[in-house]
Short mmCIF file of C-alpha atoms and ligand atoms in Angstrom, two decimals:
data_model
loop_
_atom_site.label_atom_id
_atom_site.label_comp_id
_atom_site.label_asym_id
_atom_site.label_seq_id
_atom_site.Cartn_x
_atom_site.Cartn_y
_atom_site.Cartn_z
CA MET A 134 21.90 -36.11 -3.80
CA SER A 135 19.41 -36.45 -1.20
CA GLY A 136 16.30 -33.95 -0.99
CA THR A 137 17.55 -31.67 1.73
CA ASN A 138 20.91 -31.04 -0.32
CA VAL A 139 18.84 -29.86 -3.25
CA TYR A 140 16.71 -27.91 -1.19
CA ASP A 141 20.04 -26.10 0.23
CA GLU A 142 21.22 -25.57 -3.20
CA LEU A 143 17.94 -24.16 -4.28
CA MET A 144 17.85 -21.91 -1.19
CA ALA A 145 21.61 -20.80 -1.83
CA PHE A 146 20.55 -19.62 -5.48
CA GLN A 147 17.52 -17.80 -4.18
CA ARG A 148 19.46 -15.95 -1.46
CA ASP A 149 21.63 -14.50 -4.41
CA THR A 150 18.52 -13.28 -6.26
CA GLU A 151 17.07 -11.88 -3.30
CA ALA A 152 20.26 -9.95 -2.70
CA LEU A 153 20.32 -8.95 -6.06
CA ALA A 154 16.45 -7.79 -5.95
CA GLN A 155 17.57 -5.64 -2.95
CA VAL A 156 20.35 -3.81 -4.63
CA ALA A 157 17.98 -3.08 -7.67
CA GLY A 158 15.64 -1.71 -5.11
CA ARG A 159 18.24 0.59 -3.75
CA LEU A 160 18.88 1.80 -7.11
CA GLY A 161 15.33 3.00 -7.27
CA TRP A 162 15.62 4.46 -3.75
CA ASP A 163 18.44 6.42 -4.76
CA GLN A 164 16.82 7.68 -8.22
CA GLU A 165 13.72 8.99 -6.07
CA THR A 166 16.31 10.62 -3.32
CA VAL A 167 19.64 11.67 -3.93
CA MET A 168 20.79 10.79 -7.36
CA PRO A 169 21.99 13.92 -9.52
CA ARG A 170 19.17 14.63 -12.01
CA GLY A 171 21.56 14.56 -14.95
CA ALA A 172 22.32 10.54 -14.22
CA ALA A 173 18.91 9.59 -15.23
CA PRO A 174 19.49 7.93 -18.62
CA GLN A 175 22.40 6.02 -17.16
CA ARG A 176 20.19 5.01 -14.45
CA SER A 177 17.60 3.79 -16.54
CA GLU A 178 20.41 1.44 -18.46
CA GLU A 179 21.83 0.45 -14.94
CA ILE A 180 18.23 -0.48 -13.79
CA GLY A 181 17.41 -2.73 -17.23
CA ALA A 182 20.56 -4.51 -16.93
CA MET A 183 20.00 -5.48 -13.38
CA GLU A 184 16.10 -6.21 -14.38
CA ALA A 185 17.75 -8.64 -17.07
CA VAL A 186 19.93 -10.58 -14.40
CA LEU A 187 17.07 -10.88 -12.34
CA HIS A 188 14.58 -12.08 -14.87
CA ALA A 189 17.12 -14.90 -16.22
CA ARG A 190 17.60 -15.79 -12.50
CA ARG A 191 13.91 -16.17 -11.78
CA THR A 192 13.56 -18.36 -14.76
CA ASP A 193 16.67 -20.35 -14.84
CA PRO A 194 15.56 -23.81 -15.59
CA ARG A 195 17.86 -25.46 -12.78
CA ILE A 196 14.83 -24.02 -10.59
CA GLY A 197 12.19 -26.35 -12.12
CA GLU A 198 14.52 -28.89 -11.68
CA TRP A 199 15.08 -28.56 -8.15
CA LEU A 200 11.50 -28.17 -7.51
CA GLU A 201 10.91 -31.45 -8.91
CA LYS A 202 13.36 -33.15 -6.93
CA ILE A 203 12.26 -31.88 -3.55
CA ASP A 204 10.01 -33.68 -1.44
CA PRO A 205 7.90 -31.01 0.52
CA GLU A 206 7.14 -33.38 3.38
CA SER A 207 11.16 -33.40 4.12
CA LEU A 208 10.76 -29.95 5.17
CA ASP A 209 9.52 -27.95 8.28
CA GLU A 210 6.80 -25.36 7.79
CA ALA A 211 9.29 -22.45 6.82
CA GLY A 212 10.88 -24.81 4.19
CA ARG A 213 7.34 -25.78 2.74
CA ALA A 214 6.32 -21.82 2.65
CA ASN A 215 9.71 -21.25 1.01
CA LEU A 216 8.83 -23.90 -1.96
CA ARG A 217 5.61 -22.73 -2.31
CA LEU A 218 6.55 -18.95 -2.80
CA ILE A 219 9.39 -20.21 -5.33
CA ARG A 220 7.23 -22.29 -7.08
CA ARG A 221 4.89 -19.45 -7.69
CA SER A 222 7.43 -16.99 -8.72
CA TYR A 223 8.78 -19.65 -11.32
CA ARG A 224 5.69 -20.47 -12.95
CA ARG A 225 4.55 -16.73 -13.02
CA HIS A 226 8.01 -15.80 -14.38
CA THR A 227 8.04 -18.73 -17.16
CA ARG A 228 4.54 -18.45 -18.30
CA VAL A 229 4.76 -15.05 -19.77
CA PRO A 230 6.74 -15.05 -22.86
CA GLY A 231 10.06 -12.69 -22.85
CA ALA A 232 8.91 -10.63 -25.81
CA LEU A 233 5.65 -9.98 -24.35
CA ALA A 234 7.22 -9.08 -20.88
CA ALA A 235 9.78 -6.87 -22.97
CA GLU A 236 7.02 -5.16 -24.82
CA ILE A 237 4.98 -4.41 -21.54
CA ALA A 238 8.13 -3.06 -20.24
CA ARG A 239 8.65 -0.75 -23.38
CA VAL A 240 4.91 0.44 -23.71
CA THR A 241 4.53 1.37 -20.22
CA SER A 242 7.64 3.34 -19.89
CA LEU A 243 6.44 5.31 -22.59
CA ALA A 244 2.84 5.16 -21.50
CA GLN A 245 3.79 7.09 -18.16
CA GLY A 246 5.34 9.86 -20.04
CA ILE A 247 2.53 10.45 -22.30
CA TRP A 248 -0.15 10.11 -19.42
CA ALA A 249 2.02 12.95 -17.51
CA GLN A 250 1.48 14.96 -20.71
CA ALA A 251 -2.10 14.36 -21.34
CA ARG A 252 -2.56 15.25 -17.55
CA ALA A 253 -0.92 18.51 -17.93
CA ALA A 254 -2.80 19.41 -21.28
CA GLU A 255 -6.26 18.21 -19.60
CA ASP A 256 -6.90 16.10 -22.75
CA PHE A 257 -7.75 12.39 -22.30
CA SER A 258 -7.75 12.06 -25.89
CA VAL A 259 -3.58 12.36 -25.78
CA PHE A 260 -3.55 9.29 -23.56
CA ALA A 261 -6.07 6.75 -24.89
CA PRO A 262 -4.21 5.28 -27.79
CA ILE A 263 -1.49 4.19 -25.56
CA LEU A 264 -3.76 3.32 -22.72
CA GLU A 265 -5.58 1.05 -25.28
CA GLN A 266 -2.06 -0.77 -26.11
CA VAL A 267 -1.58 -1.13 -22.41
CA VAL A 268 -4.92 -2.76 -21.60
CA ALA A 269 -4.47 -5.09 -24.75
CA LEU A 270 -0.73 -6.20 -23.28
CA LYS A 271 -1.88 -6.69 -19.92
CA ARG A 272 -5.11 -8.66 -21.31
CA GLU A 273 -2.41 -10.69 -23.34
CA GLU A 274 -0.36 -11.32 -20.09
CA ALA A 275 -3.36 -12.41 -18.03
CA ALA A 276 -4.45 -14.68 -20.73
CA ALA A 277 -1.04 -16.46 -20.42
CA LEU A 278 -1.28 -16.56 -16.58
CA ALA A 279 -4.91 -17.54 -16.29
CA ASP A 280 -4.82 -21.15 -17.36
CA GLY A 281 -8.44 -20.53 -18.80
CA GLY A 282 -9.60 -18.68 -15.59
CA ASP A 283 -10.41 -15.16 -14.84
CA LEU A 284 -8.31 -12.42 -16.51
CA TYR A 285 -8.48 -10.12 -13.59
CA ASP A 286 -7.81 -12.72 -10.95
CA ALA A 287 -4.76 -13.63 -12.57
CA LEU A 288 -3.50 -10.15 -12.57
CA LEU A 289 -4.91 -9.56 -8.92
CA ASP A 290 -2.74 -12.65 -7.88
CA ASP A 291 0.71 -10.23 -8.43
CA TYR A 292 -0.31 -8.12 -5.50
CA GLU A 293 -2.47 -10.43 -3.59
CA PRO A 294 -2.11 -14.25 -3.83
CA GLY A 295 -5.45 -15.96 -3.15
CA MET A 296 -7.61 -13.32 -3.66
CA THR A 297 -10.51 -12.98 -6.39
CA ALA A 298 -12.33 -10.24 -7.87
CA ALA A 299 -15.57 -12.06 -6.92
CA GLU A 300 -14.62 -12.12 -3.17
CA LEU A 301 -13.69 -8.27 -3.59
CA GLU A 302 -16.91 -7.58 -5.09
CA ARG A 303 -18.73 -9.10 -2.29
CA MET A 304 -16.76 -7.22 0.19
CA PHE A 305 -16.94 -3.93 -1.70
CA ALA A 306 -20.89 -4.29 -2.29
CA ALA A 307 -21.30 -4.14 1.23
CA LEU A 308 -19.14 -1.48 2.03
CA ARG A 309 -20.45 0.88 -0.79
CA PRO A 310 -23.77 1.78 0.46
CA ARG A 311 -22.56 2.26 4.11
CA LEU A 312 -19.99 4.67 3.11
CA VAL A 313 -21.97 6.73 0.78
CA ALA A 314 -24.59 7.19 3.56
CA LEU A 315 -21.92 7.91 6.23
CA ARG A 316 -20.42 10.51 3.95
CA GLU A 317 -23.92 12.14 3.28
CA ARG A 318 -24.69 12.15 7.01
CA LEU A 319 -21.31 14.00 7.90
CA LEU A 320 -21.05 16.33 5.44
CA GLY A 321 -24.82 17.37 6.38
CA ALA A 322 -23.77 17.77 10.19
CA ALA A 323 -24.57 20.91 11.80
CA ARG A 324 -20.98 20.75 13.76
CA GLN A 325 -18.29 20.52 11.28
CA PRO A 326 -14.68 20.27 12.58
CA ALA A 327 -12.32 23.33 11.32
CA PRO A 328 -9.69 22.75 9.17
CA LEU A 329 -5.95 23.67 9.86
CA CYS A 330 -4.72 27.20 9.10
CA GLY A 331 -1.30 28.81 9.16
CA GLU A 332 2.36 28.18 8.18
CA PHE A 333 4.55 25.45 9.84
CA ALA A 334 8.42 25.46 9.27
CA GLU A 335 9.28 22.59 7.32
CA GLU A 336 12.59 21.83 9.52
CA LYS A 337 10.19 21.51 12.53
CA GLN A 338 8.03 19.26 10.53
CA MET A 339 10.80 16.96 9.67
CA ALA A 340 11.97 16.89 13.24
CA LEU A 341 8.56 16.11 14.63
CA SER A 342 8.18 13.23 12.16
CA ARG A 343 11.27 11.48 12.93
CA GLU A 344 10.58 11.83 16.77
CA LEU A 345 7.36 10.11 15.42
CA ALA A 346 8.69 7.61 13.63
CA ARG A 347 10.79 6.65 16.73
CA ALA A 348 7.69 6.34 18.81
CA PHE A 349 6.19 3.97 16.31
CA GLY A 350 9.02 1.93 16.50
CA TYR A 351 11.05 2.64 13.37
CA ASP A 352 14.78 1.32 13.98
CA PHE A 353 17.04 4.16 12.82
CA ASP A 354 20.18 1.84 12.97
CA HIS A 355 18.25 -0.18 10.07
CA GLY A 356 16.59 2.49 8.30
CA ARG A 357 16.61 6.30 7.57
CA ILE A 358 14.20 8.90 6.46
CA ASP A 359 14.85 11.17 3.29
CA LYS A 360 12.59 13.48 1.46
CA ALA A 361 10.84 12.47 -1.75
CA VAL A 362 8.17 14.01 -3.92
CA HIS A 363 6.03 10.89 -3.30
CA PRO A 364 6.51 9.19 -0.07
CA PHE A 365 7.44 5.49 0.04
CA SER A 366 9.37 2.73 1.83
CA SER A 367 12.03 0.59 0.51
CA GLY A 368 13.97 -2.54 1.02
CA SER A 369 13.47 -5.50 3.32
CA GLY A 370 15.39 -6.82 6.50
CA LEU A 371 18.52 -4.69 7.96
CA ASP A 372 18.24 -2.03 5.21
CA VAL A 373 14.35 -0.33 5.12
CA ARG A 374 14.57 3.05 4.37
CA ILE A 375 11.39 5.86 4.14
CA THR A 376 10.77 8.86 2.64
CA THR A 377 8.61 11.86 3.19
CA ARG A 378 7.82 15.12 2.14
CA THR A 379 7.08 18.72 3.45
CA ALA A 380 4.78 21.47 2.41
CA PRO A 381 4.67 24.70 4.94
CA ARG A 382 0.88 25.06 5.03
CA ASP A 383 -0.03 21.25 5.39
CA PRO A 384 1.89 19.73 8.32
CA PHE A 385 -0.37 16.68 8.57
CA ASN A 386 0.94 15.40 5.40
CA CYS A 387 4.43 15.12 6.44
CA ILE A 388 3.02 13.78 9.83
CA TYR A 389 0.70 11.07 8.51
CA SER A 390 2.78 10.20 5.33
CA THR A 391 5.79 9.40 7.72
CA ILE A 392 3.70 7.33 10.07
CA HIS A 393 2.12 5.52 7.17
CA GLU A 394 5.59 4.65 5.78
CA VAL A 395 6.79 3.62 8.93
CA GLY A 396 3.94 1.21 9.43
CA HIS A 397 5.38 -0.68 5.80
CA ALA A 398 8.99 -0.10 7.27
CA ALA A 399 8.36 -1.66 10.55
CA TYR A 400 6.66 -4.65 9.06
CA GLU A 401 9.84 -5.54 6.97
CA GLN A 402 12.16 -4.73 9.82
CA ASN A 403 10.10 -6.93 12.23
CA ILE A 404 10.33 -9.98 10.12
CA ASP A 405 12.15 -13.06 12.00
CA ARG A 406 15.71 -12.69 11.20
CA ALA A 407 16.01 -16.39 10.20
CA PHE A 408 14.02 -15.27 7.18
CA LEU A 409 16.48 -12.65 6.06
CA LEU A 410 17.22 -12.93 2.09
CA SER A 411 14.58 -15.61 1.83
CA PRO A 412 11.21 -15.59 0.08
CA LEU A 413 9.83 -15.41 3.63
CA GLY A 414 11.79 -12.34 4.59
CA GLN A 415 9.19 -9.82 3.11
CA GLY A 416 5.60 -8.63 3.49
CA VAL A 417 3.51 -11.09 2.27
CA SER A 418 1.37 -9.17 0.08
CA MET A 419 0.21 -5.51 -0.70
CA GLY A 420 -3.07 -5.69 1.28
CA VAL A 421 -1.40 -6.90 4.34
CA HIS A 422 1.18 -4.52 3.59
CA GLU A 423 -1.30 -1.85 3.42
CA SER A 424 -3.12 -2.86 6.66
CA GLN A 425 0.17 -2.20 8.85
CA SER A 426 0.62 1.35 7.00
CA ARG A 427 -3.07 2.28 7.65
CA ILE A 428 -3.28 1.02 11.26
CA TYR A 429 -0.39 2.86 12.20
CA GLU A 430 -1.40 5.98 10.12
CA ASN A 431 -5.47 5.70 11.07
CA GLN A 432 -6.83 3.43 13.85
CA ILE A 433 -3.65 4.26 16.01
CA GLY A 434 -2.25 7.77 14.59
CA ARG A 435 -5.76 9.23 14.11
CA SER A 436 -7.37 8.04 17.25
CA ARG A 437 -8.70 10.44 20.14
CA PRO A 438 -5.61 9.39 22.37
CA PHE A 439 -2.87 9.65 20.40
CA THR A 440 -4.33 13.17 18.44
CA ALA A 441 -4.09 14.61 22.21
CA PHE A 442 -0.44 13.51 22.36
CA LEU A 443 0.28 15.09 19.03
CA PHE A 444 -1.65 18.01 20.01
CA ALA A 445 0.70 18.73 22.70
CA ARG A 446 3.83 17.84 20.93
CA MET A 447 2.64 20.23 18.03
CA ARG A 448 2.08 22.94 20.69
CA ASP A 449 5.30 22.27 21.89
CA THR A 450 7.01 22.71 18.43
CA PHE A 451 5.01 25.51 16.69
CA GLY A 452 3.65 27.45 19.58
CA ASP A 453 -0.02 28.27 19.42
CA PHE A 454 -1.21 27.08 16.00
CA GLY A 455 -4.93 28.22 16.02
CA VAL A 456 -6.74 25.30 17.37
CA PRO A 457 -7.93 25.83 20.87
CA ASP A 458 -7.57 21.99 22.57
CA ALA A 459 -7.09 18.68 21.95
CA GLU A 460 -10.69 17.84 21.23
CA ALA A 461 -10.94 20.54 18.39
CA PHE A 462 -7.51 19.11 17.21
CA PHE A 463 -9.00 15.77 17.00
CA GLY A 464 -11.67 17.13 14.70
CA THR A 465 -9.24 18.94 12.75
CA VAL A 466 -7.17 15.72 12.03
CA ASN A 467 -10.01 13.75 10.83
CA ARG A 468 -12.01 16.27 9.16
CA VAL A 469 -14.22 14.97 6.42
CA HIS A 470 -14.16 17.11 2.99
CA PRO A 471 -15.34 16.23 -0.44
CA GLY A 472 -12.86 16.27 -3.18
CA PHE A 473 -11.90 14.94 -6.29
CA ILE A 474 -8.13 13.46 -5.61
CA ARG A 475 -7.78 10.03 -4.14
CA THR A 476 -4.15 10.55 -2.37
CA GLU A 477 -6.12 13.69 -0.50
CA ALA A 478 -9.15 11.53 0.73
CA ASP A 479 -10.23 11.22 4.21
CA GLU A 480 -10.86 7.86 5.67
CA VAL A 481 -14.53 8.16 4.91
CA HIS A 482 -14.01 8.74 1.42
CA TYR A 483 -10.86 7.10 0.67
CA ASN A 484 -12.34 3.43 0.16
CA LEU A 485 -15.09 5.16 -2.42
CA HIS A 486 -12.29 6.07 -4.77
CA ILE A 487 -10.84 2.39 -4.74
CA LEU A 488 -14.29 1.06 -5.18
CA MET A 489 -14.92 2.68 -8.42
CA ARG A 490 -11.35 2.10 -9.42
CA PHE A 491 -11.84 -1.48 -9.14
CA ASP A 492 -15.03 -1.58 -11.12
CA LEU A 493 -13.78 0.30 -13.82
CA GLU A 494 -10.71 -1.52 -14.30
CA ARG A 495 -12.20 -4.92 -14.25
CA ALA A 496 -14.36 -3.75 -16.99
CA LEU A 497 -11.33 -2.52 -19.02
CA ILE A 498 -9.60 -5.94 -18.59
CA SER A 499 -12.79 -8.12 -19.50
CA GLY A 500 -13.56 -5.70 -22.51
CA ASP A 501 -16.75 -4.34 -21.28
CA LEU A 502 -15.62 -1.03 -21.13
CA PRO A 503 -13.82 0.66 -24.27
CA VAL A 504 -10.79 2.91 -23.43
CA ALA A 505 -12.74 5.56 -24.91
CA ASP A 506 -15.76 5.38 -22.96
CA LEU A 507 -13.66 5.90 -19.44
CA PRO A 508 -13.72 9.29 -18.72
CA GLY A 509 -17.70 9.21 -19.04
CA ALA A 510 -17.96 6.06 -17.08
CA TRP A 511 -15.71 7.66 -14.46
CA ASN A 512 -17.52 10.98 -14.52
CA ASP A 513 -21.10 9.29 -13.97
CA ARG A 514 -19.72 7.11 -11.16
CA PHE A 515 -17.96 10.04 -9.41
CA ALA A 516 -21.39 11.73 -9.30
CA ALA A 517 -23.11 8.88 -8.02
CA ASP A 518 -21.00 8.10 -5.08
CA PHE A 519 -19.29 11.80 -4.30
CA GLY A 520 -22.25 14.10 -5.50
CA MET A 521 -20.04 16.18 -7.58
CA THR A 522 -19.37 16.80 -11.28
CA VAL A 523 -15.74 16.06 -12.29
CA ASP A 524 -14.35 19.51 -13.69
CA ARG A 525 -11.43 18.44 -15.46
CA PRO A 526 -9.47 14.75 -16.47
CA SER A 527 -6.71 15.68 -14.01
CA ASN A 528 -9.59 15.84 -11.01
CA GLY A 529 -10.83 12.63 -12.78
CA CYS A 530 -9.56 9.63 -14.49
CA LEU A 531 -5.97 11.00 -15.23
CA GLN A 532 -5.24 11.56 -11.62
CA ASP A 533 -3.46 8.32 -10.78
CA VAL A 534 -0.38 6.89 -12.67
CA HIS A 535 -1.30 3.04 -11.85
CA TRP A 536 -2.72 2.38 -15.14
CA SER A 537 -0.36 4.10 -17.56
CA VAL A 538 2.50 1.71 -15.79
CA GLY A 539 0.10 -1.41 -16.22
CA LEU A 540 -0.87 -1.73 -12.38
CA PHE A 541 -4.22 -3.31 -12.88
CA GLY A 542 -5.31 -5.54 -9.85
CA TYR A 543 -3.27 -3.17 -7.48
CA PHE A 544 -5.96 -0.50 -6.35
CA PRO A 545 -7.98 -2.96 -4.52
CA THR A 546 -5.46 -3.89 -2.41
CA TYR A 547 -5.68 -0.48 -0.73
CA THR A 548 -9.08 -0.97 0.51
CA LEU A 549 -8.21 -4.50 1.52
CA GLY A 550 -5.35 -3.04 3.61
CA ASN A 551 -8.12 -0.86 5.33
CA VAL A 552 -10.35 -3.90 5.99
CA TYR A 553 -7.60 -6.02 7.48
CA ALA A 554 -6.61 -2.83 9.56
CA GLY A 555 -10.18 -2.68 10.85
CA CYS A 556 -10.10 -6.45 12.06
CA LEU A 557 -6.56 -6.24 13.26
CA TYR A 558 -7.70 -3.14 15.56
CA LYS A 559 -10.56 -4.64 16.65
CA ALA A 560 -8.53 -7.78 17.77
CA MET A 561 -5.72 -5.61 19.07
CA ARG A 562 -8.23 -3.35 21.36
CA GLU A 563 -9.61 -6.68 22.86
CA ALA A 564 -5.97 -7.92 23.61
CA VAL A 565 -4.48 -4.74 24.89
CA ALA A 566 -6.47 -3.52 27.73
CA ASP A 567 -5.21 -0.11 28.53
CA LEU A 568 -4.64 0.75 25.05
CA ASP A 569 -5.97 4.41 24.98
CA ALA A 570 -4.06 5.04 28.30
CA GLN A 571 -0.60 4.34 26.70
CA LEU A 572 -1.50 6.28 23.33
CA VAL A 573 -2.41 9.52 25.15
CA ARG A 574 1.13 9.48 26.56
CA GLY A 575 2.45 8.82 22.87
CA ASP A 576 3.63 5.14 23.77
CA THR A 577 2.65 2.73 21.02
CA THR A 578 4.69 0.09 22.43
CA ALA A 579 1.99 -2.39 23.23
CA ALA A 580 0.08 -1.65 20.07
CA THR A 581 2.88 -2.18 17.56
CA GLY A 582 4.44 -5.05 19.79
CA TRP A 583 1.10 -6.78 19.37
CA LEU A 584 1.24 -6.30 15.59
CA ARG A 585 4.86 -7.52 15.55
CA GLU A 586 4.43 -10.65 17.55
CA ARG A 587 0.84 -11.74 16.09
CA LEU A 588 1.83 -10.54 12.53
CA GLN A 589 4.95 -8.89 11.27
CA ARG A 590 7.50 -11.51 12.28
CA HIS A 591 6.08 -14.24 10.36
CA GLY A 592 6.80 -12.24 6.98
CA GLY A 593 5.45 -14.86 4.04
CA LEU A 594 4.97 -17.98 6.32
CA ARG A 595 1.32 -17.95 5.65
CA GLU A 596 -0.93 -16.87 2.68
CA PRO A 597 -2.15 -13.64 2.95
CA ARG A 598 -5.47 -13.96 4.30
CA GLU A 599 -4.49 -16.74 6.60
CA THR A 600 -1.55 -14.03 8.06
CA VAL A 601 -4.55 -11.78 9.13
CA ALA A 602 -6.87 -14.63 10.28
CA HIS A 603 -3.73 -15.82 12.44
CA ALA A 604 -3.03 -12.43 13.80
CA CYS A 605 -6.91 -11.92 14.51
CA GLY A 606 -7.97 -15.00 15.57
CA PHE A 607 -11.19 -14.53 13.47
CA ALA A 608 -11.74 -14.70 9.85
CA PRO A 609 -10.95 -11.44 7.97
CA SER A 610 -14.35 -9.32 6.83
CA GLU A 611 -15.44 -5.71 6.01
CA GLY A 612 -17.51 -5.47 9.29
CA PRO A 613 -14.74 -4.22 11.69
CA LEU A 614 -13.75 -1.27 9.42
CA LEU A 615 -17.30 -0.32 8.61
CA ASP A 616 -18.10 -0.23 12.76
CA TYR A 617 -14.82 1.46 13.35
CA LEU A 618 -15.39 4.36 10.85
CA GLU A 619 -19.17 4.96 11.87
CA GLU A 620 -18.49 5.05 15.79
CA LYS A 621 -15.67 7.34 15.35
CA PHE A 622 -16.83 9.90 12.89
CA THR A 623 -20.20 10.10 14.07
CA ALA A 624 -18.81 10.88 17.42
CA ILE A 625 -16.63 13.45 15.88
CA TYR A 626 -19.71 15.34 14.22
CA GLY A 627 -22.06 14.72 17.17
CA LEU A 628 -24.55 12.51 15.42
ZN1 LIG B 896 0.98 2.43 1.92
#
């Protein structure tokens, strides 16, 4: 058989695997949105059975044989990229022994429940023993993948292929002092934006959010919006769904969660249709994915021109809601406020939350930080960077679910997404001359069109960092994000 035929055979096998993975993802979507509560035990069995099928396909020895027979030089650029991604997936899935993978699945599903109990009881000691087990298992998994290299790098590679802890450390070391200095200046400023007050009807929040989703290019023929406790986006290609949430006193939560998820979903919807159900047919990494959600939400959605449009639409929708004009509204949307909780943090504080989690989880994985010392290390670092004393574990190291479910190496991709968004925004502003004039009318066509053309449509064609560099025309770094934050927020605070 010729090399091309072998490639076709591999890709046909892969296409079914990708289709089954989409089905598994839709089971997860259903569970978080419309599944009857009593179905939970059956659903976990259904998902478990699907995962077993997927694991068997991803470790099928025929993949190894096909890969050996194919000459990459006989393929075009997309073919070589497919091969690279299939090879990486096959290597990762076959390196981790089945028994270890099963034990990680068992312990993390247990740990998630115990984490929730410990958080409700405000008692870290309830969580510590199982977290120790999770850390030990993740170290074992990392060792199986690392080839003698850095353990944390091996875990990071799951979410951001090609990135290293050393590179993140350099980037984060440049971010931290300027962010700490900026937050201190802003919180000490004489002019402080007012918070939003009042009640906002939830069905009107949803209607406005749908309108905004459309304005940002979300395609309702290939997606839908439902409510969920934690907003997320799910699926690739022709079926990309998002969720949002409402709270009567916090319409910004609904509006900006929706715009954020639309950024994720638009990325998936806009990938070249030729890549459908292939390894290239989805976002290339968590960091690049997050760059899309963040640039939609923050650089565009919280910009001065776009918030002027949003102010008018909120007036139309809710009547006079106590904010006098568009300028005051811009400040209210972007108000910088100290707080313990990452998911409630503003643009200035957010990355400081991530930087500390990165340092702490790296120390947990290297073994330098024993689990028992985690609360103390967390609270010391929080006092240093945020100037506040953590009052209880649910406001400290028990606030995030990630570590309980074994997601080590995931946190830094949030800040990497912000860094990439900063670079993309800089390049976009140079490319789209009248961007602000369009955004003030609520027209994001040029902005989202630029992202679709330069980045989104390429899917997994290039490595993550290369994907951003190709879109921007320059190598990504933290500089543009810092410049953007300092310029925007010192203006809002009159500094
Ligand atoms: Zn996101």
